[in-house]
Short mmCIF file of C-alpha atoms and ligand atoms in Angstrom, two decimals:
data_model
loop_
_atom_site.label_atom_id
_atom_site.label_comp_id
_atom_site.label_asym_id
_atom_site.label_seq_id
_atom_site.Cartn_x
_atom_site.Cartn_y
_atom_site.Cartn_z
CA MET A 8 226.75 244.72 240.24
CA ALA A 9 224.23 242.34 241.74
CA SER A 10 221.79 243.02 238.95
CA SER A 11 224.38 242.48 236.21
CA THR A 12 225.39 239.15 237.84
CA SER A 13 221.82 237.95 237.95
CA LEU A 14 221.38 239.12 234.37
CA ALA A 15 224.39 237.00 233.38
CA ILE A 16 222.96 233.99 235.23
CA ILE A 17 219.60 234.43 233.55
CA THR A 18 221.29 234.80 230.16
CA MET A 19 223.33 231.65 230.81
CA ALA A 20 220.27 229.73 231.93
CA MET A 21 218.43 230.86 228.82
CA ALA A 22 221.38 229.81 226.68
CA ILE A 23 221.42 226.36 228.30
CA VAL A 24 217.70 225.97 227.75
CA PHE A 25 218.00 227.27 224.20
CA PHE A 26 221.04 225.24 223.19
CA GLY A 27 219.78 222.30 225.21
CA ILE A 28 216.69 222.23 223.04
CA GLN A 29 218.76 222.83 219.92
CA ALA A 30 221.15 220.02 220.77
CA ARG A 31 218.46 217.47 221.61
CA SER A 32 218.63 215.05 218.79
CA LEU A 33 215.48 213.59 217.36
CA PRO A 34 216.32 210.86 214.87
CA VAL A 35 213.40 208.71 213.75
CA SER A 36 213.51 205.01 214.63
CA PRO A 37 210.89 202.26 214.67
CA ASP A 38 209.44 200.80 217.83
CA PRO A 39 210.85 197.23 217.87
CA ASN A 40 207.84 195.84 219.71
CA LEU A 41 204.83 197.55 218.18
CA CYS A 42 203.09 197.30 214.85
CA VAL A 43 199.44 197.92 214.01
CA GLU A 44 197.61 195.82 211.40
CA ARG A 45 195.66 198.46 209.46
CA ASP A 46 194.25 196.23 206.80
CA PRO A 47 192.88 192.76 207.56
CA ASN A 48 193.36 191.70 203.93
CA LEU A 49 196.94 192.76 203.92
CA LYS A 50 198.50 191.72 207.19
CA CYS A 51 201.86 193.34 206.87
CA CYS A 52 203.40 193.58 210.33
CA PRO A 53 206.77 191.85 210.07
CA SER A 54 207.45 188.55 211.81
CA TRP A 55 210.43 189.93 213.71
CA MET A 56 208.62 191.88 216.42
CA GLY A 57 210.26 191.57 219.83
CA LYS A 58 213.47 189.86 218.65
CA LYS A 59 216.91 190.78 219.98
CA ILE A 60 218.52 193.61 217.99
CA VAL A 61 222.14 193.81 216.87
CA ASP A 62 223.80 196.90 215.45
CA PHE A 63 224.75 196.89 211.79
CA THR A 64 228.34 196.28 210.79
CA PRO A 65 229.35 196.93 207.19
CA PRO A 66 230.40 193.90 205.15
CA GLN A 67 234.05 193.06 205.76
CA GLN A 68 236.48 194.01 203.03
CA PRO A 69 237.71 192.36 200.95
CA SER A 70 234.46 190.53 200.49
CA PRO A 71 233.62 190.75 196.79
CA LEU A 72 232.18 194.07 195.67
CA ARG A 73 228.76 193.36 194.17
CA VAL A 74 228.22 195.05 190.82
CA ARG A 75 224.60 195.87 190.02
CA ARG A 76 223.95 195.67 186.29
CA PRO A 77 221.07 196.85 184.08
CA ALA A 78 218.33 194.19 184.00
CA HIS A 79 217.94 194.45 180.22
CA ALA A 80 221.62 193.61 179.71
CA LEU A 81 221.92 190.72 182.16
CA ASP A 82 223.57 187.62 180.71
CA PRO A 83 221.39 184.47 180.69
CA GLU A 84 223.38 182.76 183.42
CA ALA A 85 223.04 185.72 185.81
CA ALA A 86 219.35 186.06 184.98
CA GLN A 87 218.83 182.37 185.67
CA LYS A 88 220.61 182.59 189.03
CA TYR A 89 218.55 185.62 190.01
CA ALA A 90 215.25 183.98 189.08
CA ALA A 91 216.24 180.82 190.96
CA ALA A 92 217.04 182.83 194.10
CA VAL A 93 213.67 184.60 193.96
CA ALA A 94 212.00 181.21 193.43
CA SER A 95 213.72 179.93 196.60
CA MET A 96 212.50 183.01 198.43
CA ARG A 97 208.94 182.37 197.24
CA ALA A 98 209.19 178.73 198.36
CA LEU A 99 209.94 179.59 202.00
CA PRO A 100 207.13 179.35 204.58
CA SER A 101 205.22 182.62 204.63
CA ASP A 102 206.25 183.45 208.20
CA HIS A 103 209.96 183.02 207.43
CA PRO A 104 211.60 186.47 207.55
CA TRP A 105 213.31 185.80 204.20
CA SER A 106 210.12 184.74 202.44
CA PHE A 107 208.97 186.82 199.50
CA ILE A 108 205.79 187.82 201.32
CA GLN A 109 207.67 188.89 204.45
CA GLN A 110 210.10 190.91 202.36
CA SER A 111 207.17 192.69 200.77
CA ASN A 112 205.54 193.15 204.18
CA VAL A 113 208.56 195.03 205.46
CA HIS A 114 207.92 197.80 202.91
CA CYS A 115 204.21 197.77 203.69
CA ALA A 116 204.77 198.00 207.46
CA TYR A 117 207.03 201.01 207.06
CA CYS A 118 204.52 202.88 204.92
CA ASN A 119 200.97 201.80 205.71
CA ASP A 120 200.84 203.23 209.25
CA GLY A 121 201.93 199.82 210.57
CA LEU A 122 205.16 200.49 212.43
CA LEU A 123 205.28 203.25 215.01
CA GLN A 124 208.05 205.61 215.99
CA ASN A 125 210.01 204.32 218.94
CA GLY A 126 208.44 205.39 222.23
CA LEU A 127 205.88 207.60 220.49
CA ASN A 128 202.42 206.60 219.46
CA ILE A 129 202.88 208.03 215.96
CA SER A 130 203.13 206.18 212.64
CA LEU A 131 206.52 205.89 211.03
CA GLU A 132 206.46 206.74 207.32
CA ILE A 133 209.49 206.31 205.12
CA HIS A 134 208.09 208.04 202.03
CA GLY A 135 207.77 211.78 201.51
CA SER A 136 210.87 212.87 203.43
CA TRP A 137 214.66 212.60 203.63
CA LEU A 138 214.24 208.98 204.79
CA PHE A 139 213.03 207.85 201.37
CA PHE A 140 216.43 207.27 199.74
CA PRO A 141 218.35 205.80 202.71
CA TRP A 142 215.51 203.55 203.85
CA HIS A 143 215.13 201.99 200.40
CA ARG A 144 218.91 201.64 200.09
CA ALA A 145 219.04 199.68 203.33
CA TYR A 146 215.99 197.62 202.36
CA LEU A 147 217.53 196.57 199.04
CA TYR A 148 220.85 195.86 200.74
CA PHE A 149 219.31 193.18 202.94
CA TYR A 150 217.07 191.88 200.16
CA GLU A 151 220.11 191.45 197.91
CA ARG A 152 222.16 189.69 200.58
CA ILE A 153 219.33 187.32 201.41
CA LEU A 154 219.02 186.46 197.71
CA GLY A 155 222.81 185.98 197.60
CA LYS A 156 222.56 183.58 200.52
CA LEU A 157 219.74 181.65 198.85
CA ALA A 158 221.77 181.56 195.61
CA GLY A 159 224.91 180.46 197.47
CA ASP A 160 226.73 183.37 195.86
CA PRO A 161 228.32 186.07 198.06
CA SER A 162 228.85 188.26 194.99
CA PHE A 163 225.20 188.16 193.91
CA ALA A 164 224.03 191.62 192.82
CA LEU A 165 220.49 192.83 192.26
CA PRO A 166 219.98 194.10 188.70
CA PHE A 167 218.55 197.58 188.20
CA TRP A 168 215.75 198.64 185.89
CA ASN A 169 217.54 201.16 183.71
CA TRP A 170 214.42 203.18 182.76
CA ASP A 171 216.49 206.33 182.28
CA HIS A 172 218.10 204.78 179.19
CA PRO A 173 216.17 204.10 175.94
CA ALA A 174 217.19 200.42 176.06
CA GLY A 175 215.56 200.07 179.48
CA MET A 176 212.32 201.98 178.92
CA SER A 177 209.97 199.02 179.15
CA ILE A 178 209.57 196.03 181.46
CA PRO A 179 212.83 194.10 181.02
CA GLU A 180 212.55 190.72 179.27
CA ILE A 181 213.52 188.66 182.30
CA TYR A 182 210.34 189.76 184.14
CA ARG A 183 207.97 188.83 181.31
CA ASP A 184 208.05 185.04 181.24
CA ASN A 185 204.91 183.93 183.05
CA SER A 186 206.61 180.76 184.27
CA SER A 187 209.38 182.74 185.97
CA SER A 188 209.54 183.68 189.65
CA LEU A 189 210.15 187.25 188.41
CA TYR A 190 206.72 187.47 186.82
CA ASN A 191 203.72 189.29 188.26
CA PRO A 192 200.39 188.98 186.40
CA THR A 193 198.91 192.29 187.58
CA ARG A 194 201.03 194.68 185.49
CA TYR A 195 199.50 196.67 182.62
CA PRO A 196 200.11 195.02 179.24
CA LYS A 197 200.96 198.43 177.74
CA ALA A 198 203.98 198.70 180.07
CA LEU A 199 205.56 195.92 178.03
CA ASN A 200 206.10 198.32 175.13
CA PHE A 201 207.04 201.50 176.86
CA THR A 202 207.43 202.85 180.39
CA ASP A 203 206.35 206.44 180.70
CA ILE A 204 208.53 207.81 183.50
CA GLY A 205 206.15 210.75 183.88
CA GLY A 206 204.52 213.00 181.34
CA CYS A 207 205.19 211.02 178.16
CA PRO A 208 202.02 208.97 177.77
CA ASN A 209 201.70 206.55 174.90
CA ASP A 210 198.35 208.06 173.96
CA GLY A 211 198.66 208.14 170.21
CA ASN A 212 199.65 211.81 170.08
CA THR A 213 203.32 210.98 169.98
CA THR A 214 203.81 208.89 166.90
CA THR A 215 206.95 206.88 167.37
CA LEU A 216 208.45 204.88 170.18
CA ASP A 217 211.66 206.78 169.67
CA ALA A 218 209.85 210.09 170.21
CA LEU A 219 208.38 208.74 173.46
CA LYS A 220 211.82 207.69 174.63
CA GLN A 221 213.23 211.11 173.81
CA CYS A 222 210.41 212.61 175.85
CA ASN A 223 211.41 210.39 178.81
CA LEU A 224 214.98 211.64 178.50
CA ARG A 225 213.81 215.24 178.65
CA VAL A 226 211.73 214.48 181.73
CA MET A 227 214.71 212.77 183.34
CA HIS A 228 216.93 215.74 182.58
CA ARG A 229 214.34 218.17 183.88
CA GLN A 230 213.91 216.33 187.17
CA PHE A 231 217.61 216.09 187.81
CA ALA A 232 218.03 219.77 186.92
CA ALA A 233 215.27 220.68 189.37
CA ALA A 234 217.18 219.10 192.24
CA PHE A 235 220.83 218.74 191.42
CA ASN A 236 222.41 221.30 193.73
CA SER A 237 220.34 220.97 196.87
CA SER A 238 220.03 218.07 199.29
CA ASP A 239 216.63 219.33 200.44
CA LEU A 240 215.35 219.30 196.87
CA PHE A 241 216.94 215.98 196.05
CA LEU A 242 216.46 213.93 199.22
CA GLY A 243 213.35 215.55 200.64
CA HIS A 244 212.54 217.50 203.76
CA PRO A 245 213.76 216.78 207.28
CA TYR A 246 211.62 214.33 209.23
CA ARG A 247 212.44 214.11 212.93
CA ALA A 248 211.10 211.97 215.74
CA GLY A 249 207.64 213.14 216.70
CA GLY A 250 207.26 214.96 213.39
CA LYS A 251 204.35 214.63 211.03
CA PRO A 252 204.83 212.07 208.27
CA ASN A 253 205.35 213.19 204.66
CA PRO A 254 206.80 216.67 205.23
CA GLY A 255 207.70 216.63 201.52
CA GLY A 256 209.61 214.25 199.29
CA GLY A 257 212.55 215.02 197.05
CA VAL A 258 211.96 215.94 193.42
CA LEU A 259 212.84 212.47 192.07
CA GLU A 260 210.66 210.70 194.61
CA TRP A 261 207.64 212.48 193.15
CA LEU A 262 208.80 211.78 189.62
CA PRO A 263 210.07 209.56 187.97
CA HIS A 264 209.81 207.28 191.01
CA GLY A 265 206.03 207.66 191.39
CA PRO A 266 204.98 207.43 187.73
CA VAL A 267 207.15 204.36 187.08
CA HIS A 268 205.17 202.63 189.86
CA VAL A 269 201.82 203.96 188.67
CA ASN A 270 202.40 203.37 184.96
CA THR A 271 203.65 199.81 185.42
CA GLY A 272 200.32 198.98 187.02
CA GLY A 273 198.96 196.32 189.35
CA ASP A 274 200.64 195.45 192.65
CA ILE A 275 203.63 197.69 192.03
CA SER A 276 201.39 200.71 191.47
CA GLN A 277 200.20 200.87 195.08
CA ILE A 278 202.47 201.47 198.01
CA PRO A 279 201.33 198.68 200.39
CA THR A 280 201.46 195.94 197.73
CA SER A 281 204.34 197.14 195.59
CA GLY A 282 206.83 194.68 197.12
CA LEU A 283 204.72 191.82 195.74
CA ASP A 284 206.12 192.50 192.29
CA PRO A 285 209.78 191.42 191.92
CA LEU A 286 210.22 194.36 189.55
CA PHE A 287 209.74 196.70 192.49
CA TYR A 288 213.22 195.96 193.83
CA ASN A 289 214.83 196.67 190.47
CA HIS A 290 212.84 199.86 190.03
CA HIS A 291 214.15 200.98 193.40
CA ALA A 292 217.68 199.90 192.56
CA ASN A 293 217.55 202.46 189.74
CA VAL A 294 216.21 205.11 192.12
CA ASP A 295 219.09 204.22 194.44
CA ARG A 296 221.53 204.44 191.54
CA LEU A 297 220.31 207.97 190.73
CA TRP A 298 221.02 208.91 194.35
CA ALA A 299 224.57 207.55 193.94
CA ILE A 300 224.96 209.58 190.72
CA TRP A 301 223.69 212.71 192.43
CA ALA A 302 225.93 212.17 195.49
CA ALA A 303 228.98 211.84 193.22
CA ILE A 304 228.49 215.41 191.91
CA PRO A 305 231.20 217.42 193.70
CA GLY A 306 229.81 218.99 196.85
CA ASN A 307 226.59 217.01 197.03
CA GLY A 308 227.89 214.06 199.05
CA SER A 309 228.97 216.28 201.93
CA LYS A 310 225.69 218.22 201.85
CA THR A 311 223.84 215.01 202.52
CA PHE A 312 225.19 213.91 205.85
CA GLY A 313 225.35 217.03 207.97
CA ASP A 314 222.36 216.73 210.25
CA PRO A 315 222.56 214.28 213.19
CA ASP A 316 218.82 213.63 212.97
CA PHE A 317 219.39 212.38 209.44
CA ASN A 318 222.61 210.47 210.19
CA ASP A 319 221.24 208.75 213.29
CA ALA A 320 217.79 207.86 212.03
CA SER A 321 217.66 204.06 212.10
CA PHE A 322 215.66 201.16 210.72
CA LEU A 323 215.26 197.48 211.54
CA PHE A 324 215.66 194.65 209.03
CA VAL A 325 216.31 190.93 209.21
CA ASP A 326 219.65 190.13 207.60
CA GLU A 327 221.04 187.14 205.71
CA ASN A 328 222.02 185.51 209.02
CA LEU A 329 218.49 185.83 210.43
CA GLN A 330 219.55 188.52 212.87
CA LEU A 331 217.41 191.57 213.49
CA VAL A 332 219.72 194.44 212.59
CA ARG A 333 219.54 198.14 213.40
CA ILE A 334 221.03 200.12 210.52
CA ARG A 335 221.55 203.88 210.61
CA VAL A 336 221.21 206.33 207.76
CA SER A 337 224.92 207.13 208.15
CA ASP A 338 225.67 203.46 207.35
CA CYS A 339 224.03 204.08 203.98
CA ALA A 340 226.23 207.04 203.05
CA SER A 341 227.99 205.22 200.26
CA THR A 342 227.18 202.11 198.29
CA ARG A 343 230.81 200.98 198.64
CA ASN A 344 230.42 200.98 202.39
CA LEU A 345 227.59 198.54 201.81
CA GLY A 346 229.72 196.44 199.48
CA TYR A 347 228.16 197.22 196.11
CA ILE A 348 228.46 199.58 193.17
CA TYR A 349 226.49 200.26 189.99
CA GLU A 350 227.89 199.44 186.62
CA ASP A 351 228.76 202.65 184.81
CA VAL A 352 226.27 203.03 181.99
CA PRO A 353 225.71 206.06 179.74
CA LEU A 354 223.40 208.85 180.96
CA PRO A 355 221.76 209.96 177.72
CA TRP A 356 219.56 212.47 179.60
CA LEU A 357 222.44 214.44 181.02
CA ASN A 358 222.87 216.89 178.16
CA VAL A 359 219.37 216.98 176.73
CA THR A 360 218.02 220.51 176.51
CA THR A 361 215.01 221.63 178.50
CA GLU A 362 211.92 221.56 176.38
CA VAL A 363 210.09 224.82 175.94
CA GLN A 364 206.61 224.74 174.53
CA MET A 365 205.04 227.57 172.59
CA VAL A 366 201.49 227.83 173.80
CA GLU A 367 198.65 229.86 172.37
CA ARG A 368 197.96 232.64 174.82
CA SER A 369 194.29 231.84 174.73
CA VAL A 370 195.08 228.33 175.97
CA ALA A 371 197.74 229.28 178.45
CA GLN A 372 195.86 232.18 179.95
CA THR A 373 192.42 230.78 180.37
CA MET A 374 192.14 232.57 183.66
CA ALA A 375 193.91 235.75 182.70
CA ALA A 376 192.56 239.21 182.19
CA PRO A 377 193.47 240.89 178.86
CA ASP A 378 196.20 243.06 180.37
CA GLY A 379 197.78 240.50 182.63
CA TYR A 380 196.98 237.78 185.07
CA ASP A 381 194.01 238.25 187.26
CA ASN A 382 195.08 236.55 190.45
CA SER A 383 191.91 237.65 192.20
CA SER A 384 190.07 234.77 190.54
CA VAL A 385 192.38 232.27 192.23
CA VAL A 386 191.73 232.12 195.96
CA PHE A 387 193.85 229.85 198.15
CA PRO A 388 193.37 227.35 199.61
CA LEU A 389 191.69 225.77 196.63
CA VAL A 390 190.71 222.34 195.41
CA LEU A 391 192.43 221.54 192.13
CA HIS A 392 189.24 220.81 190.15
CA SER A 393 190.79 222.24 187.01
CA THR A 394 193.94 223.92 185.75
CA ILE A 395 194.93 227.01 187.70
CA THR A 396 197.16 229.82 186.48
CA VAL A 397 198.73 232.29 188.90
CA GLU A 398 201.27 235.03 188.52
CA VAL A 399 203.73 234.74 191.39
CA GLU A 400 206.29 237.22 192.66
CA ARG A 401 209.77 235.82 192.26
CA LYS A 402 212.02 235.99 195.31
CA GLY A 403 214.32 233.13 194.41
CA ASP A 404 214.65 230.09 192.22
CA GLN A 405 212.44 227.53 193.91
CA ILE A 406 208.74 227.01 193.51
CA LEU A 407 207.11 226.06 196.78
CA ILE A 408 203.63 224.60 196.64
CA SER A 409 202.78 224.32 200.29
CA ASP A 410 199.99 223.03 202.49
CA VAL A 411 199.06 220.43 199.93
CA GLN A 412 196.32 218.41 201.62
CA LEU A 413 195.20 214.97 200.58
CA ASN A 414 194.31 211.57 201.89
CA LYS A 415 197.35 209.32 201.82
CA SER A 416 195.36 206.50 200.22
CA GLU A 417 194.24 208.58 197.21
CA ARG A 418 196.07 208.60 193.92
CA ILE A 419 196.91 212.21 193.04
CA TRP A 420 198.95 213.61 190.18
CA PHE A 421 199.34 217.20 189.06
CA ASP A 422 201.94 218.82 186.83
CA VAL A 423 203.60 222.17 187.42
CA TYR A 424 204.50 224.50 184.56
CA VAL A 425 206.32 227.79 184.59
CA GLN A 426 205.49 230.36 181.98
CA ARG A 427 206.81 233.74 181.08
CA VAL A 428 204.60 236.73 181.65
CA GLY A 429 204.45 237.90 178.05
CA ASP A 430 203.57 241.31 176.67
CA GLY A 431 199.89 241.71 175.98
CA SER A 432 200.23 241.83 172.20
CA SER A 433 202.05 238.54 171.75
CA LEU A 434 199.94 235.70 170.46
CA LYS A 435 202.16 233.01 171.84
CA THR A 436 203.95 232.52 175.09
CA THR A 437 206.58 230.05 176.22
CA ARG A 438 206.23 227.59 179.02
CA THR A 439 207.95 224.51 180.34
CA ALA A 440 207.02 221.77 182.75
CA ALA A 441 208.99 222.17 185.96
CA GLY A 442 207.93 219.02 187.76
CA SER A 443 205.06 217.00 189.14
CA PHE A 444 203.38 215.98 192.35
CA VAL A 445 202.53 212.27 192.44
CA ASN A 446 200.98 210.40 195.35
CA MET A 447 200.70 206.71 194.46
CA GLY A 448 197.92 205.99 196.94
CA SER A 449 196.81 202.60 198.15
CA ASN A 450 193.54 202.00 196.33
CA GLY A 451 191.51 201.87 199.51
CA THR A 452 193.35 198.91 201.06
CA HIS A 453 193.51 200.99 204.21
CA GLU A 454 191.52 204.11 204.88
CA GLY A 455 194.66 206.17 205.13
CA SER A 456 195.32 209.33 207.00
CA THR A 457 195.03 212.91 205.89
CA LEU A 458 198.36 214.42 205.20
CA THR A 459 199.65 217.90 204.61
CA THR A 460 202.78 218.04 202.54
CA GLU A 461 204.59 220.30 200.11
CA LEU A 462 206.32 220.22 196.77
CA ARG A 463 209.48 222.20 196.18
CA LEU A 464 211.12 222.46 192.76
CA GLY A 465 214.30 224.19 191.64
CA ILE A 466 213.45 226.28 188.57
CA SER A 467 216.60 228.18 187.53
CA GLU A 468 217.11 226.08 184.40
CA PHE A 469 213.46 226.43 183.39
CA VAL A 470 213.43 230.17 184.01
CA ASN A 471 216.44 230.43 181.70
CA ALA A 472 214.76 228.24 179.13
CA ILE A 473 211.70 230.48 178.90
CA GLY A 474 213.87 233.61 178.88
CA ALA A 475 212.51 234.99 182.15
CA THR A 476 215.82 235.37 184.00
CA ASP A 477 215.24 239.05 184.73
CA ASP A 478 211.50 238.91 185.27
CA ALA A 479 210.12 239.92 188.64
CA THR A 480 207.15 237.58 188.35
CA ILE A 481 206.55 234.19 186.80
CA VAL A 482 203.34 232.47 185.90
CA VAL A 483 202.84 229.11 187.59
CA ILE A 484 200.30 226.70 186.15
CA LEU A 485 199.05 223.60 187.95
CA VAL A 486 197.46 220.99 185.72
CA PRO A 487 195.58 218.18 187.49
CA LYS A 488 196.01 214.77 185.85
CA ILE A 489 194.64 212.35 188.43
CA GLY A 490 192.44 213.09 191.44
CA GLY A 491 192.55 216.89 191.20
CA ASP A 492 189.26 217.20 193.06
CA LYS A 493 190.78 215.32 195.99
CA VAL A 494 193.72 217.61 196.61
CA LYS A 495 193.74 221.03 198.22
CA ILE A 496 196.51 223.54 197.49
CA GLY A 497 197.43 225.94 200.30
CA LYS A 498 199.62 228.44 198.49
CA ILE A 499 202.23 228.90 195.78
CA LEU A 500 205.40 230.88 196.36
CA ILE A 501 208.66 231.36 194.50
CA THR A 502 211.29 231.58 197.22
CU1 CU B 613 208.81 203.10 195.38
#
């Protein structure tokens, strides 16, 4: 009797310890008093350190609902008002929290190892995890309201760069006039003609602009398909207080988000300086819009806000009343809650079919033995000096490329293809791109830290496309595009 009582007590104590640990919530939040200047040339700690903090309250209804419109379709009056507001922002003293430079610094401080996690001496990083979408939503919210204040227009709405529509697949006109506040001289001239959202380079191989745009639509479709039914795939991996930065971004953060930055060039192509290009905010408005589209798919919205460490993660921003505001991820659950919506525009990528390439076996199987794939020649971990081809056992419908090691400041880009294991006699085999890994890097503005992250891609649609639905193994091909010799791959699994 005595022993069973003590057993029960021990069990209870263990349960308390166990559930106590389980229940301890660990949402990420910034330290309001600490920021480290990592780069003397790019002082980006915000001017609000140490100020009194107020909790966010959503805009009162019925304040006007702001309607964000595509930048390429903005009427001249709206474009003029927007440019004038950004000009007012640029004219403010550089230490004013609303100034253009301070607005840019906010992004830099949250991503260049500037701000620290509250009470912990660890950098806070808002890229490469589930914080990516909500942080940028909150950031644009305050940016838009400050512009509205400067414009004297409470219904002012930030336009979005509609690069997922053929009409928006280049730098919109309103950003091109070099006398406008919306101009930035560091962009690549070639981005004026066409914006490659990832994998559709204007390199002369694709003959017409229309063909390039169709390629973009296929990429857009592919990326959405790779993430549409999973919040982990779409939003990115959990990132809790005390956790390592960059546990792994969502599929769309890698691409098209990354390539649109990189391919536009100049300030916007590097994380710490990207806020110095006005186009940055409109690029991110489109990223935010894609989140809203994804969340509207039945079932996805509720998947998003289940974990208290996600819901309660919080950020600090200066608002349009010059208050320092703490906003939680749960406040960002819907754009309506934040007083804005996106104009409904067509989604021409929605019903595009997944592209399957026929590849000469000799090209596709450069590392393969005549009777199959010789995995023994690929030993992990490996540096991605050149294309690698591995046959992987298929346990599920997600590719996991894990223990990807790189320096945060380096620009890295590799593509992932899936290919059917063909019979030995066939001369051709089918393959399709399943996604990409893109780290924008910071071009040495700050030494950067080493990070270990992972890329996860949903592949059911691609497996169907190559006709490998019943296959027990799939061939995975990694093709380095930028900085392959600076990235190490830990392992590849299909889980
Ligand atoms: Cu970005």
